[in-house]
Short mmCIF file of C-alpha atoms in Angstrom, two decimals:
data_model
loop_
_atom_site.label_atom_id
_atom_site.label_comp_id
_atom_site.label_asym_id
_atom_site.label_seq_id
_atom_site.Cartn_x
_atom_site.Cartn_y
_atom_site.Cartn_z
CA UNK A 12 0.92 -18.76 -8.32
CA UNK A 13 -0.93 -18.84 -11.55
CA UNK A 14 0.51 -18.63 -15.06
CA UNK A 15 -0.26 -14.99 -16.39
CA UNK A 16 1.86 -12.27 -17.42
CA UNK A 17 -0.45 -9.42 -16.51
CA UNK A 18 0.65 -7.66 -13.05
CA UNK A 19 -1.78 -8.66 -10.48
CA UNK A 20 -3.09 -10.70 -7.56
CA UNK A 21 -4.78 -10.91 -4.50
CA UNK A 22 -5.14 -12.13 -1.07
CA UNK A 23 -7.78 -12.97 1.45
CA UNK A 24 -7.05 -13.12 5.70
CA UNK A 25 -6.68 -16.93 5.81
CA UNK A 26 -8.24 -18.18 3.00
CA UNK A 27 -5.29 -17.87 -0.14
CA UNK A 28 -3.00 -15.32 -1.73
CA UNK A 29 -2.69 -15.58 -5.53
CA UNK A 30 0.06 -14.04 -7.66
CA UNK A 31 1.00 -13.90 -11.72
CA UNK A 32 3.94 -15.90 -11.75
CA UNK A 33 5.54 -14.85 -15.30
CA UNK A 34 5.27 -11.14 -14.04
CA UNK A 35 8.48 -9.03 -13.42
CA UNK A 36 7.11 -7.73 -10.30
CA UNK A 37 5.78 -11.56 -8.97
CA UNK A 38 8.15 -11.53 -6.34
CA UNK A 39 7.03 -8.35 -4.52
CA UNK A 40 3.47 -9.58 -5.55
CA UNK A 41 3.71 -12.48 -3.69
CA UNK A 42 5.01 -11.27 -0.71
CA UNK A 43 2.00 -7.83 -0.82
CA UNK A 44 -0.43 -10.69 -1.31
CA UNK A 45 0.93 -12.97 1.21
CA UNK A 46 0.83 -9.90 3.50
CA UNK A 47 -3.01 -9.78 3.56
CA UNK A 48 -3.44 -13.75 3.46
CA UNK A 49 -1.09 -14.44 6.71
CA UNK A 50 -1.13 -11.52 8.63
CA UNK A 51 -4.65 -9.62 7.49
CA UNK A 52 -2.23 -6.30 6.48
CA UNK A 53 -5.04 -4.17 4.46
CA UNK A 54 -3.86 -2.01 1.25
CA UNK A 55 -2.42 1.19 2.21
CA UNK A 56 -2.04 2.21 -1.28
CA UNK A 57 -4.76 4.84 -2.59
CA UNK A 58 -3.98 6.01 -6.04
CA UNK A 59 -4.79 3.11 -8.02
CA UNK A 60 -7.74 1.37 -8.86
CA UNK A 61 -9.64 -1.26 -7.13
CA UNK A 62 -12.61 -2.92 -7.65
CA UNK A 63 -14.21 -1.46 -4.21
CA UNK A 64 -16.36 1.00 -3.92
CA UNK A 65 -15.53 4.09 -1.38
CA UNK A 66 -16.71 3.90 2.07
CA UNK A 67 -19.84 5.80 3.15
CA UNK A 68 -19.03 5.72 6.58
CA UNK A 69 -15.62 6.43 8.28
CA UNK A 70 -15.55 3.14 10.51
CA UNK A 71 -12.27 1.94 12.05
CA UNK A 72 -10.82 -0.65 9.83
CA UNK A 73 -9.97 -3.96 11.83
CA UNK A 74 -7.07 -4.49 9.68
CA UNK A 75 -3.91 -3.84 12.19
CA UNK A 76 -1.91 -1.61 9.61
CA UNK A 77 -5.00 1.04 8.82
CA UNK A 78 -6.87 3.47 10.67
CA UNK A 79 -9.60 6.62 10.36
CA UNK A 80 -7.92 8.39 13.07
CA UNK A 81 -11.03 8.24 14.76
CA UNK A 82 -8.89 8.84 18.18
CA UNK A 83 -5.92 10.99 17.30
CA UNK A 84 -4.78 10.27 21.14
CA UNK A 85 -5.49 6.40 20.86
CA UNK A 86 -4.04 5.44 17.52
CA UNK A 87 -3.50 1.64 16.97
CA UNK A 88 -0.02 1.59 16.54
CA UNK A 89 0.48 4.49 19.72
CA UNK A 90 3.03 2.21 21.35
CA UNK A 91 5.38 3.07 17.98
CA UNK A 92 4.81 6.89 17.46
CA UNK A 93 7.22 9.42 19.35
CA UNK A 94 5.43 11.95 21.09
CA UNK A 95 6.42 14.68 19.29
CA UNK A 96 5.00 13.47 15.99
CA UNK A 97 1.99 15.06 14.41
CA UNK A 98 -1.07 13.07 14.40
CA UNK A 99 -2.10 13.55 11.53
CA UNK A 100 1.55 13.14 10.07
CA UNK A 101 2.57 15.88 7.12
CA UNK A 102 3.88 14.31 3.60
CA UNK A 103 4.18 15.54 0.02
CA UNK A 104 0.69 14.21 -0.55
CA UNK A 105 0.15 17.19 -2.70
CA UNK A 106 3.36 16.22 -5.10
CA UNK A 107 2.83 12.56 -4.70
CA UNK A 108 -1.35 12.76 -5.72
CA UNK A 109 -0.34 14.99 -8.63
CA UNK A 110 2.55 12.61 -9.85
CA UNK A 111 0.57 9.42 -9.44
CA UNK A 112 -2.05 11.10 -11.45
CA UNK A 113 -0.10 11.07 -14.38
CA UNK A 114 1.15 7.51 -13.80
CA UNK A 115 -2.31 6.10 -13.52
CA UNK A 116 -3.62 7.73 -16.44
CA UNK A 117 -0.88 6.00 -18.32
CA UNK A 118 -1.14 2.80 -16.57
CA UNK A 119 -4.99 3.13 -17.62
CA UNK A 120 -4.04 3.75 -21.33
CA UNK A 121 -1.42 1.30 -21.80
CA UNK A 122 -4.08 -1.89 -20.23
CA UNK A 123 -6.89 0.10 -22.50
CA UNK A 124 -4.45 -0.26 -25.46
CA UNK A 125 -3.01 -4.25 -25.03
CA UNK A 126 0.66 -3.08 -24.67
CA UNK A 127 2.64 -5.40 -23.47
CA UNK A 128 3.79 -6.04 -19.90
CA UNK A 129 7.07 -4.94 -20.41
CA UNK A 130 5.86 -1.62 -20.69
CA UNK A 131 3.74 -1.63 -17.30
CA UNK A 132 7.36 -3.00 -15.88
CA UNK A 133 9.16 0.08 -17.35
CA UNK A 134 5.90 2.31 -15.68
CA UNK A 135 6.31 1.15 -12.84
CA UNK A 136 10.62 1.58 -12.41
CA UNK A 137 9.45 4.91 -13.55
CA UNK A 138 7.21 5.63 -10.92
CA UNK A 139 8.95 4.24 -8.16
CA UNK A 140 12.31 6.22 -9.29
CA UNK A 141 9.65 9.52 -8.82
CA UNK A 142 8.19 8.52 -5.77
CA UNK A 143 12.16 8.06 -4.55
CA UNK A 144 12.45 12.52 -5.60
CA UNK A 145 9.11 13.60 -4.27
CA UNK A 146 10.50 11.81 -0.46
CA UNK A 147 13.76 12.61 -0.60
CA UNK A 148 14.62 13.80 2.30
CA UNK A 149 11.21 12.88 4.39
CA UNK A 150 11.80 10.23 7.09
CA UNK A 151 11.29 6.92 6.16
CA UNK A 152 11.43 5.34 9.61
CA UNK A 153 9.07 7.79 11.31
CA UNK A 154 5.46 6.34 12.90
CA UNK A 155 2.90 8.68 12.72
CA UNK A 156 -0.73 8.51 10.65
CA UNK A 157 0.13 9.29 7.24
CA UNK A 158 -3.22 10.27 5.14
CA UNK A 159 -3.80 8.34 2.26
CA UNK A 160 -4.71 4.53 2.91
CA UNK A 161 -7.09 1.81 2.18
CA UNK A 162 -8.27 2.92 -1.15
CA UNK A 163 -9.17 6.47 -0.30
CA UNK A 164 -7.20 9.62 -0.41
CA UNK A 165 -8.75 10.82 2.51
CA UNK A 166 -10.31 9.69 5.86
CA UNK A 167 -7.93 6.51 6.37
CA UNK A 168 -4.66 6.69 7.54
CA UNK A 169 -1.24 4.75 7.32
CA UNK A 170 1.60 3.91 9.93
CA UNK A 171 4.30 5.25 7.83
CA UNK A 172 5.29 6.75 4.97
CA UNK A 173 6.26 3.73 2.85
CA UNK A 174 5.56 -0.03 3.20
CA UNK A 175 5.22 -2.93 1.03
CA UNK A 176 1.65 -2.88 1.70
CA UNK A 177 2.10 0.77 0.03
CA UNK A 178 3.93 0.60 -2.62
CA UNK A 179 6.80 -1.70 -4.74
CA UNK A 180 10.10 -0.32 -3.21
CA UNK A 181 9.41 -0.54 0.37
CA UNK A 182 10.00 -3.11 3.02
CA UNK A 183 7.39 -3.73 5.39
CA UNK A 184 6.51 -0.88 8.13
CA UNK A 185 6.66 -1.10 11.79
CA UNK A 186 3.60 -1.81 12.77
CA UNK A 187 2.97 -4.30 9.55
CA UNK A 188 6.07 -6.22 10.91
CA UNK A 189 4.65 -6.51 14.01
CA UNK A 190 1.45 -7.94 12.85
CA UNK A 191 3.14 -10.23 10.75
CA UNK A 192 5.06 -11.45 14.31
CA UNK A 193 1.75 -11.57 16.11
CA UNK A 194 0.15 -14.29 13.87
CA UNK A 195 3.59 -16.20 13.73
CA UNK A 196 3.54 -16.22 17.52
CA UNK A 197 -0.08 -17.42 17.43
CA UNK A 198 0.95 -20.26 15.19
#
């Protein structure tokens, strides 16, 4: 943990996770950073920005929690999806892309203008009380390959529809649980 207010932090496979520790949201930080360090879980967010640039090739991702769907029949995480789910797996990606527009353009204005953090803290209850509408009433619990992962809109692929790895309201998913249980078996 390092003393900053500004929401942020990071986490390499093995190496160190790092968190703001005077940040309202340190907590889930911590444990979304910790996530990556311990158990290699990649980002399955895709709506803000990161400091990567976009893939030129559609590769599978090694991470256990991401996937290009390369194999539709063959996904990682097959063991955990019901056969009668869709591969790809339908969401309000539409409604959710067109709301987190608006969010990011405001997150963007408010770090361009030096607000203070209390205001990204009040953004982001605000967002995650929208994302709550937009899936009402989609399954939470439900495995499939949700589109939208790893930085990129399209061409990567989540286990489910939320996850800490996703976004701040969320436990952790299936199949990130599992990895998480894999490495603390290896240990």
């Amino acid at each position: 943990m390092f003393n900053g207010q500004t929401y942020g932090g990071g986490g390499i496979f093995g190496q160190f996770s790092t968190v703001a520790a005077d940040n309202d949201w340190a907590d889930y930080l911590f444990v979304h950073e910790f996530g990556h360090h311990f158990a290699g879980l990649a980002d399955e967010y895709y709506t803000s920005p990161v400091e990567y640039a976009a893939a030129t090739a559609r590769i599978e991702p090694w991470e256990p929690n991401v996937t290009a769907l390369l194999d539709p029949h063959h996904v990682k995480w097959q063991h955990l999806v019901s056969p009668v789910t869709p591969l790809p797996t339908p969401w309000p990606k539409d409604e959710f892309q067109k709301y987190e527009l608006g969010i990011q353009a405001r997150r963007a204005q408010l770090r361009k203008d030096r607000r203070p953090e209390s205001e990204m803290t009040a953004l982001f209850r605000e967002e995650a009380a929208g994302e709550a509408k937009i899936f009402a009433g989609t399954s939470s619990t439900t495995v499939g390959a949700f589109e939208g992962a790893n930085y990129e809109a399209t061409g990567y692929y989540r286990p489910q529809l939320q996850c800490k790895m996703f976004d701040r309201s969320s436990p952790f998913c299936a199949v990130c649980r599992e990895a998480i249980e894999a490495i603390i078996d290896l240990y």
